[in-house]
Coordinates of C-alpha atoms and ligand atoms in Angstrom, one line a residue:
M1 CA -21.4 -3.3 -196.2
K2 CA -22.8 -6.7 -195.1
V3 CA -20.6 -9.6 -196.1
I4 CA -22.6 -12.6 -197.4
K5 CA -20.8 -15.8 -196.3
R6 CA -20.5 -18.6 -198.8
H7 CA -21.2 -22.2 -197.9
I8 CA -18.6 -24.8 -198.4
L9 CA -19.0 -28.5 -197.7
V10 CA -16.0 -30.4 -196.5
F11 CA -15.9 -34.2 -197.0
D12 CA -13.3 -35.3 -194.4
R13 CA -13.4 -38.9 -193.3
Q14 CA -11.1 -38.4 -190.3
G15 CA -12.2 -35.0 -189.3
S16 CA -8.6 -34.0 -189.5
I17 CA -8.9 -30.7 -191.3
S18 CA -11.5 -28.8 -189.3
V19 CA -8.9 -27.4 -186.9
E20 CA -6.9 -26.0 -189.8
L21 CA -9.9 -24.6 -191.6
R22 CA -11.1 -22.8 -188.5
R23 CA -8.6 -20.1 -189.5
L24 CA -10.8 -19.4 -192.5
I25 CA -14.1 -19.6 -190.8
S26 CA -14.4 -16.1 -189.5
Q27 CA -13.6 -14.7 -193.0
D28 CA -15.9 -15.1 -196.0
F29 CA -16.8 -18.8 -195.7
V30 CA -19.0 -21.1 -193.6
F31 CA -17.8 -24.8 -193.5
S32 CA -20.0 -27.8 -192.9
Y33 CA -18.4 -31.2 -192.5
T34 CA -19.4 -34.8 -193.6
Q35 CA -17.5 -38.0 -193.0
S36 CA -19.0 -40.4 -195.5
A37 CA -20.2 -40.4 -199.1
I38 CA -23.8 -41.0 -198.0
E39 CA -23.7 -38.0 -195.7
T40 CA -22.2 -35.9 -198.5
R41 CA -24.9 -36.9 -200.9
Q42 CA -27.5 -35.9 -198.4
A43 CA -25.9 -32.6 -197.6
L44 CA -25.7 -31.7 -201.3
R45 CA -29.5 -31.7 -201.5
N46 CA -29.2 -28.3 -199.9
A47 CA -28.8 -25.9 -202.7
Y48 CA -26.8 -23.4 -200.7
F49 CA -23.5 -25.3 -201.0
L50 CA -21.4 -23.9 -203.8
V51 CA -18.1 -25.8 -203.4
V52 CA -17.1 -29.2 -201.9
L53 CA -13.6 -29.7 -200.5
V54 CA -12.6 -33.4 -200.5
V55 CA -9.8 -34.4 -198.1
F56 CA -7.9 -37.3 -199.6
E57 CA -5.7 -39.5 -197.3
A58 CA -2.7 -41.5 -198.3
A59 CA -4.1 -44.7 -196.9
Y60 CA -7.6 -44.6 -198.6
F61 CA -7.4 -42.4 -201.6
L62 CA -8.3 -45.0 -204.2
K63 CA -11.3 -46.1 -202.3
Q64 CA -12.3 -42.4 -201.8
Q65 CA -11.9 -41.9 -205.6
Q66 CA -14.4 -44.7 -206.2
E67 CA -16.9 -43.3 -203.7
I68 CA -16.7 -39.8 -204.9
E69 CA -16.7 -40.2 -208.7
P70 CA -20.5 -41.0 -209.0
L71 CA -21.3 -38.2 -206.6
I72 CA -19.4 -35.7 -208.8
A73 CA -21.1 -37.0 -211.9
E74 CA -24.6 -36.5 -210.4
T75 CA -23.9 -33.0 -208.9
S76 CA -23.1 -30.6 -211.7
R77 CA -23.9 -27.3 -210.0
V78 CA -21.1 -27.3 -207.5
E79 CA -17.3 -27.0 -207.9
W80 CA -15.0 -29.6 -206.4
I81 CA -11.6 -28.9 -204.8
A82 CA -9.2 -31.6 -203.6
L83 CA -7.0 -31.4 -200.5
T84 CA -4.3 -34.1 -200.5
E85 CA -1.0 -35.1 -199.1
S86 CA 1.7 -34.7 -201.6
E87 CA 2.6 -38.4 -201.8
V88 CA -0.9 -39.2 -203.1
L89 CA -0.2 -37.2 -206.2
E90 CA 2.6 -39.6 -207.2
S91 CA 0.0 -42.0 -208.5
R92 CA -0.5 -41.2 -212.2
E93 CA -4.0 -42.6 -212.2
F94 CA -4.9 -40.2 -209.3
Q95 CA -3.2 -37.3 -211.1
A96 CA -5.4 -37.9 -214.1
F97 CA -8.5 -38.1 -211.9
I98 CA -7.7 -34.8 -210.2
L99 CA -7.1 -33.0 -213.6
R100 CA -10.2 -34.4 -215.1
T101 CA -12.6 -33.7 -212.2
F102 CA -11.5 -30.9 -209.9
Y103 CA -11.5 -27.1 -210.1
D104 CA -8.2 -27.1 -208.2
Y105 CA -6.1 -29.1 -205.7
H106 CA -4.1 -28.1 -202.7
T107 CA -1.5 -30.1 -200.7
R108 CA -1.0 -30.1 -197.0
P109 CA 0.2 -28.2 -195.1
L110 CA -2.3 -25.7 -196.5
D111 CA -1.4 -22.3 -197.9
F112 CA -4.4 -20.4 -196.6
E113 CA -4.0 -17.4 -198.8
R114 CA -4.0 -19.5 -201.9
L115 CA -6.9 -21.6 -200.6
R116 CA -8.9 -18.5 -199.9
V117 CA -8.4 -17.2 -203.5
T118 CA -9.3 -20.7 -205.0
L119 CA -12.5 -20.9 -202.9
G120 CA -13.5 -17.4 -203.9
H121 CA -13.1 -18.2 -207.6
A122 CA -14.8 -21.6 -207.4
C123 CA -17.8 -20.0 -205.6
G124 CA -18.0 -17.4 -208.2
K125 CA -18.0 -20.0 -211.0
A126 CA -20.6 -22.1 -209.3
Q127 CA -22.9 -19.1 -208.8
L128 CA -22.5 -18.1 -212.5
R129 CA -23.4 -21.6 -213.6
T130 CA -26.4 -21.7 -211.3
S131 CA -27.7 -18.4 -212.7
L132 CA -27.2 -19.6 -216.3
N133 CA -29.1 -22.8 -215.6
E134 CA -31.9 -20.9 -213.9
K135 CA -32.2 -18.6 -216.8
K136 CA -32.6 -21.5 -219.2
E137 CA -35.0 -23.3 -216.9
N138 CA -37.2 -20.2 -216.5
Y139 CA -37.3 -19.7 -220.2
E140 CA -38.2 -23.3 -220.9
K141 CA -40.8 -23.4 -218.3
F142 CA -42.5 -20.0 -218.6
H143 CA -41.4 -18.7 -222.1
I144 CA -40.4 -15.6 -220.2
C145 CA -36.8 -14.2 -220.8
G146 CA -35.1 -12.7 -217.7
A147 CA -32.1 -13.2 -215.4
S148 CA -31.9 -9.8 -213.7
P149 CA -32.3 -9.8 -209.9
V150 CA -35.8 -8.3 -210.1
M151 CA -37.0 -11.0 -212.6
T152 CA -35.3 -13.7 -210.5
T153 CA -37.4 -12.6 -207.5
F154 CA -40.4 -12.4 -209.8
F155 CA -39.9 -16.0 -211.0
Q156 CA -39.7 -17.2 -207.3
R157 CA -43.0 -15.6 -206.6
L158 CA -44.5 -17.0 -209.8
E159 CA -43.6 -20.5 -208.7
K160 CA -45.5 -20.0 -205.5
V161 CA -48.5 -18.5 -207.3
I162 CA -48.7 -21.5 -209.6
N163 CA -49.0 -23.9 -206.7
T164 CA -52.2 -22.2 -205.4
D165 CA -55.7 -21.8 -206.9
A166 CA -56.3 -18.4 -205.5
P167 CA -57.2 -15.3 -207.7
V168 CA -54.1 -13.4 -209.0
L169 CA -53.9 -9.8 -210.0
I170 CA -51.0 -9.1 -212.4
S171 CA -50.0 -5.4 -212.6
G172 CA -47.4 -3.7 -214.7
E173 CA -46.9 -1.1 -217.3
T174 CA -48.1 -1.7 -220.9
G175 CA -46.0 -4.3 -222.7
T176 CA -44.3 -5.8 -219.6
G177 CA -45.7 -9.3 -220.3
K178 CA -48.9 -9.6 -218.2
E179 CA -50.6 -11.8 -220.7
L180 CA -47.5 -14.0 -221.0
V181 CA -47.5 -14.4 -217.3
A182 CA -51.2 -15.4 -217.3
Q183 CA -50.4 -18.0 -219.9
A184 CA -47.4 -19.3 -217.8
I185 CA -49.6 -19.7 -214.7
H186 CA -52.2 -21.6 -216.7
K187 CA -49.7 -23.9 -218.5
N188 CA -47.8 -24.8 -215.3
S189 CA -50.8 -25.2 -213.0
S190 CA -53.1 -28.1 -212.1
R191 CA -55.6 -26.5 -214.5
S192 CA -53.4 -26.8 -217.6
N193 CA -55.8 -29.5 -219.0
G194 CA -58.7 -27.0 -218.8
P195 CA -59.1 -24.0 -221.1
L196 CA -57.5 -20.5 -220.7
V197 CA -60.3 -18.1 -221.7
A198 CA -59.3 -14.5 -222.1
I199 CA -61.6 -11.5 -222.0
N200 CA -60.3 -8.0 -222.9
C201 CA -62.6 -6.1 -220.6
G202 CA -62.1 -2.8 -222.4
A203 CA -62.6 -4.1 -225.9
I204 CA -66.3 -5.1 -225.7
A205 CA -69.2 -2.8 -226.6
A206 CA -71.3 -1.9 -223.6
T207 CA -74.4 -3.5 -225.2
L208 CA -72.8 -6.9 -225.7
I209 CA -70.8 -7.2 -222.5
Q210 CA -73.4 -9.2 -220.5
S211 CA -73.8 -11.6 -223.3
E212 CA -70.1 -11.9 -223.9
F213 CA -69.5 -12.9 -220.2
F214 CA -72.6 -15.0 -219.5
G215 CA -73.8 -16.1 -223.0
H216 CA -77.4 -15.9 -224.1
E217 CA -80.4 -18.0 -225.0
K218 CA -82.0 -18.0 -228.5
G219 CA -84.3 -14.9 -228.7
A220 CA -82.9 -13.2 -225.6
F221 CA -82.6 -10.0 -227.6
T222 CA -83.0 -8.8 -231.1
G223 CA -80.5 -10.6 -233.3
S224 CA -79.9 -13.5 -230.9
V225 CA -80.8 -16.2 -233.4
Q226 CA -79.2 -19.1 -231.5
R227 CA -78.0 -20.0 -228.0
Q228 CA -74.5 -18.7 -227.3
I229 CA -72.1 -19.9 -224.6
G230 CA -70.4 -17.0 -222.7
K231 CA -66.8 -16.7 -221.7
I232 CA -67.4 -17.7 -218.1
E233 CA -69.1 -20.9 -219.1
S234 CA -66.3 -21.7 -221.6
A235 CA -63.7 -21.3 -218.8
K236 CA -65.2 -24.3 -216.8
G237 CA -62.4 -26.3 -215.2
G238 CA -59.8 -23.9 -216.4
V239 CA -58.7 -20.3 -216.1
L240 CA -60.7 -17.1 -216.8
F241 CA -58.2 -14.3 -217.7
L242 CA -59.7 -10.8 -217.2
D243 CA -57.4 -8.6 -219.2
E244 CA -57.5 -4.8 -218.6
I245 CA -59.8 -5.3 -215.7
G246 CA -59.6 -1.6 -214.9
D247 CA -61.7 -0.9 -218.0
L248 CA -64.6 -3.0 -216.9
P249 CA -67.8 -0.8 -216.8
M250 CA -69.3 -0.3 -213.3
D251 CA -72.5 -2.3 -213.9
M252 CA -70.5 -5.3 -215.2
Q253 CA -68.2 -5.0 -212.1
A254 CA -71.3 -5.7 -209.9
S255 CA -72.3 -8.7 -212.0
L256 CA -68.8 -10.1 -212.0
L257 CA -68.5 -9.8 -208.2
R258 CA -71.7 -11.8 -207.9
V259 CA -70.3 -14.6 -210.0
L260 CA -67.0 -14.6 -208.1
Q261 CA -68.8 -14.8 -204.8
E262 CA -71.4 -17.4 -205.7
K263 CA -69.6 -19.3 -208.6
T264 CA -73.0 -19.4 -210.3
F265 CA -74.6 -17.3 -213.1
S266 CA -77.4 -17.5 -215.7
R267 CA -77.3 -16.9 -219.4
V268 CA -79.0 -13.7 -220.6
G269 CA -82.6 -14.6 -221.3
S270 CA -82.7 -17.6 -219.0
T271 CA -83.3 -18.2 -215.3
Q272 CA -81.5 -21.5 -215.1
V273 CA -78.6 -21.3 -212.7
I274 CA -75.4 -22.7 -214.0
S275 CA -72.5 -23.4 -211.6
V276 CA -68.9 -22.9 -212.8
D277 CA -65.5 -23.8 -211.4
F278 CA -62.6 -21.7 -212.7
R279 CA -59.6 -19.8 -211.4
V280 CA -59.5 -16.1 -212.1
I281 CA -56.5 -14.2 -213.2
A282 CA -56.9 -10.5 -213.8
A283 CA -54.4 -8.0 -215.3
T284 CA -54.2 -4.2 -215.2
H285 CA -51.8 -1.5 -216.4
V286 CA -53.7 1.1 -214.4
N287 CA -53.2 1.5 -210.7
L288 CA -56.4 -0.1 -209.3
H289 CA -55.8 1.4 -205.8
E290 CA -56.2 4.8 -207.4
A291 CA -59.2 3.7 -209.5
V292 CA -60.9 2.5 -206.2
A293 CA -60.0 5.8 -204.5
Q294 CA -61.5 7.8 -207.4
G295 CA -64.7 5.6 -207.4
R296 CA -64.0 4.1 -210.8
F297 CA -63.5 0.6 -209.5
R298 CA -65.5 -1.3 -206.9
E299 CA -63.5 -1.8 -203.7
D300 CA -65.2 -5.2 -203.0
L301 CA -64.4 -6.5 -206.4
F302 CA -60.8 -5.2 -206.0
Y303 CA -60.3 -7.3 -202.8
R304 CA -61.8 -10.4 -204.5
L305 CA -59.3 -10.2 -207.3
N306 CA -56.3 -8.9 -205.4
V307 CA -55.7 -12.0 -203.3
I308 CA -52.2 -12.6 -204.7
Q309 CA -50.4 -9.8 -206.4
L310 CA -47.8 -10.2 -209.1
E311 CA -46.1 -7.0 -210.2
L312 CA -44.1 -7.0 -213.4
P313 CA -41.2 -4.6 -213.2
P314 CA -40.8 -2.2 -216.2
L315 CA -38.1 -3.1 -218.7
R316 CA -35.8 -0.2 -217.7
K317 CA -35.5 -1.7 -214.2
R318 CA -34.3 -5.1 -215.6
G319 CA -30.7 -4.2 -216.3
G320 CA -28.9 -6.9 -218.4
D321 CA -32.3 -8.4 -219.5
I322 CA -32.6 -5.8 -222.2
T323 CA -29.6 -7.2 -224.0
L324 CA -30.7 -10.7 -223.3
L325 CA -34.1 -10.0 -224.8
A326 CA -32.7 -8.1 -227.7
E327 CA -30.5 -11.1 -228.7
A328 CA -33.5 -13.5 -228.2
V329 CA -35.7 -11.4 -230.4
F330 CA -32.9 -11.2 -233.1
Q331 CA -32.5 -15.0 -233.0
K332 CA -36.2 -15.7 -233.2
Y333 CA -37.0 -13.2 -235.9
F334 CA -33.9 -13.8 -238.1
P335 CA -35.3 -16.7 -240.1
V336 CA -38.3 -14.7 -241.3
C337 CA -36.9 -11.2 -241.6
K338 CA -35.7 -11.8 -245.2
N339 CA -32.5 -9.7 -244.6
N340 CA -29.6 -12.2 -244.7
Q341 CA -26.9 -9.6 -244.5
I342 CA -27.9 -8.5 -240.9
K343 CA -25.6 -10.1 -238.4
G344 CA -26.4 -8.6 -235.0
F345 CA -26.2 -5.3 -233.1
S346 CA -23.5 -2.7 -233.2
K347 CA -21.8 -1.8 -229.9
E348 CA -23.4 1.6 -229.9
S349 CA -26.9 0.2 -230.5
L350 CA -26.5 -2.2 -227.5
R351 CA -25.5 0.8 -225.5
V352 CA -28.5 2.9 -226.5
L353 CA -30.8 -0.1 -225.9
S354 CA -29.6 -0.2 -222.3
T355 CA -29.9 3.6 -221.7
Y356 CA -33.3 4.2 -223.3
D357 CA -36.3 4.3 -221.0
W358 CA -38.6 1.8 -222.8
P359 CA -42.0 3.3 -222.0
G360 CA -43.6 0.6 -224.1
N361 CA -41.5 -2.1 -222.4
V362 CA -40.9 -5.5 -224.0
R363 CA -43.5 -4.9 -226.8
E364 CA -41.7 -1.7 -227.8
L365 CA -38.3 -3.5 -227.8
I366 CA -39.7 -6.3 -230.0
N367 CA -41.2 -3.8 -232.4
R368 CA -38.1 -1.6 -232.7
I369 CA -35.8 -4.6 -233.3
Q370 CA -38.1 -6.3 -235.8
R371 CA -38.4 -3.0 -237.8
A372 CA -34.6 -2.5 -237.6
M373 CA -34.0 -6.0 -238.9
V374 CA -36.2 -5.5 -241.9
M375 CA -35.2 -1.9 -242.7
S376 CA -31.4 -1.9 -241.9
E377 CA -29.0 -1.6 -244.7
N378 CA -26.0 -2.3 -242.4
R379 CA -24.5 -5.6 -241.3
L380 CA -24.9 -4.5 -237.7
I381 CA -28.1 -2.8 -236.5
S382 CA -27.3 0.8 -235.7
P383 CA -29.0 3.2 -233.2
A384 CA -30.7 4.9 -236.3
D385 CA -32.1 1.6 -237.4
L386 CA -33.8 1.3 -234.0
G387 CA -35.1 4.9 -234.2
L388 CA -32.9 5.8 -231.3
E389 CA -30.2 7.8 -232.9
S390 CA -31.0 10.8 -230.7
L391 CA -29.6 8.8 -227.7
V392 CA -26.1 8.7 -229.2
S393 CA -24.1 11.0 -227.1
N394 CA -23.4 13.8 -229.6
H395 CA -27.2 14.3 -230.3
P396 CA -29.4 16.4 -228.2
R397 CA -31.1 14.2 -225.6
L398 CA -34.4 12.7 -226.6
T399 CA -36.7 12.8 -223.7
R400 CA -38.6 9.7 -222.8
D401 CA -42.0 11.3 -223.6
L402 CA -40.8 12.6 -227.0
A403 CA -39.4 9.2 -228.0
R404 CA -42.6 7.4 -226.9
A405 CA -44.8 9.9 -228.7
S406 CA -42.9 9.6 -231.9
F407 CA -42.9 5.8 -231.8
D408 CA -46.6 5.6 -230.9
R409 CA -47.6 8.0 -233.6
D410 CA -45.7 6.1 -236.2
L411 CA -47.1 2.8 -235.1
L412 CA -50.7 4.1 -234.7
E413 CA -50.8 5.9 -238.0
T414 CA -49.4 2.9 -240.0
S415 CA -51.8 0.5 -238.3
L416 CA -54.8 2.6 -238.7
R417 CA -54.0 3.1 -242.4
K418 CA -53.5 -0.6 -242.9
N419 CA -56.9 -1.3 -241.2
G420 CA -58.8 1.3 -243.2
Y421 CA -59.2 3.4 -240.1
I422 CA -61.4 0.9 -238.5
V423 CA -60.6 1.4 -234.8
S424 CA -61.8 -2.0 -233.4
Q425 CA -59.8 -3.9 -236.1
T426 CA -56.7 -1.8 -235.4
A427 CA -57.0 -2.3 -231.7
R428 CA -57.2 -6.0 -232.2
Q429 CA -54.2 -6.1 -234.4
L430 CA -52.2 -4.0 -231.9
G431 CA -53.3 -6.2 -229.0
V432 CA -54.8 -3.2 -227.0
S433 CA -58.3 -2.5 -226.0
R434 CA -60.4 0.0 -228.0
V435 CA -60.6 2.2 -225.0
T436 CA -56.7 2.2 -224.8
L437 CA -56.5 2.9 -228.5
Y438 CA -58.9 5.9 -228.3
R439 CA -56.9 7.2 -225.3
M440 CA -53.6 7.0 -227.2
M441 CA -55.1 8.6 -230.3
N442 CA -56.6 11.4 -228.3
K443 CA -53.3 12.1 -226.6
L444 CA -51.5 12.3 -229.9
N445 CA -54.3 14.3 -231.7
I446 CA -54.8 11.6 -234.3
A447 CA -58.3 11.8 -235.7
P448 CA -60.1 8.4 -236.2
D449 CA -61.5 9.3 -239.7
Q450 CA -58.5 10.6 -241.7
Ligands
ATP501 N1 -39.9 -11.4 -220.5 C1 -40.3 -11.6 -221.8 N2 -39.7 -12.5 -222.6 C2 -40.1 -12.7 -223.8 N3 -41.1 -12.1 -224.4 C3 -41.8 -11.2 -223.7 C4 -41.4 -10.9 -222.3 N4 -42.3 -10.0 -221.9 C5 -43.1 -9.7 -222.9 N5 -42.8 -10.4 -224.0 C6 -43.5 -10.3 -225.3 O1 -43.8 -8.9 -225.4 C7 -45.1 -8.8 -226.0 C8 -46.0 -8.0 -225.0 O2 -46.3 -8.9 -223.9 P1 -47.8 -9.0 -223.3 O3 -48.8 -8.8 -224.3 O4 -47.9 -10.1 -222.4 O5 -47.8 -7.6 -222.4 P2 -48.9 -6.9 -221.6 O6 -48.3 -6.5 -220.3 O7 -50.1 -7.8 -221.5 O8 -49.2 -5.6 -222.4 P3 -50.5 -4.6 -222.4 O9 -50.6 -3.9 -221.1 O10 -50.2 -3.6 -223.5 O11 -51.7 -5.5 -222.7 C9 -45.6 -10.1 -226.3 O12 -45.2 -10.4 -227.6 C10 -44.8 -11.0 -225.4 O13 -44.7 -12.3 -225.9
MG502 MG1 -52.0 -7.4 -222.3

């Protein structure tokens, strides 16, 4: 196994400790040295230092205390450890300073074994604090919950994507947060003052699609009683979000390609050329490589859109994020769920949340928890409240497909009923395209006109 060395900064005015510390160098730590407060402040701009060791000398310790106090106050992410000579600790004022400020202190001559243990613990604590801070920062900035390693890598990539103006293709299974990511890119980019205009490419009737994208002039076709601005024109100066791009009909793919190449278009029923400036973000839950190979998606359009890829991992690969999200949903929904007796999740339900496969990803997690919060008669949400009782160990195992089918059927039938079996309206309410809804209904043998 590869050992990852941890970086320690040593502030040592006299350079007296380096020889002693060399004994620890070949082990788990890498030491860098500074001899002044200014140098230390500069070095701490490097995020990779987890711990600072400060060597206090009997002759200077009060001056050193004055130098170091402001530095400690402004650097909250690292842990500080003091190395002193024992006579320095006779000063009561200095004792108080050490207790107030340092993770631990050591006296010389050094006990290397104890120092190694302290450094290990202090590094662990600093890493934990950094990860908690990052989690908070990412949520505040992007409104996306996640602290798992896969999501941390995703956020690093997202930061880079935000700083460019190139087309982005977001892929991921249904309910993984593709739309949320498009919103995060827009909100944090230089185009945040411009609009974010979304088109659900699978939800528009074939006869209206040109007009929806490009707009039309009065009288362009029967029923066009006045001029209508299209989505592309509305996105001027902002972002055009092409959701479910895989569902875009072939002839529209050709028209879109032309706009992306030339950045100009004309409204339906007009020859006037309009130029537009927008950033394009597309999202897909289908594998576009496969769609290209099967001739359902134009290869040239695919390459236009696929300049930068962002792939959202499925929820089942996000480890501890499942619990994190579950708690966040609970907190958010609690004030409106009208069930004051509900206090949280039972241990068993937290376990099943972590073992279930989540085919519908974050959306399914939110739906299951919201439903459980309303319906539960317990103080703590149980696996049965979540519709996941079959995952409790003494039940026969529920397969991923069966669980998904039963959940989808329940959701679809209720939504269709509520919307008077009007498919377009139901699709809108569920946030999926009509094509997707028909596909799901087909798979589950649900007739559209019950
Ligand atoms: N990491 C997350 N943190 C908080 N909320 C999330 C997260 N991911 C998704 N959500 C929420 O889950 C729901 C589904 O997300 P979204 O609509 O962005 O998914 P999607 O990938 O576009 O799904 P689909 O493929 O079905 O269109 C939304 O309510 C969204 O706010
Ligand atoms: Mg979506």
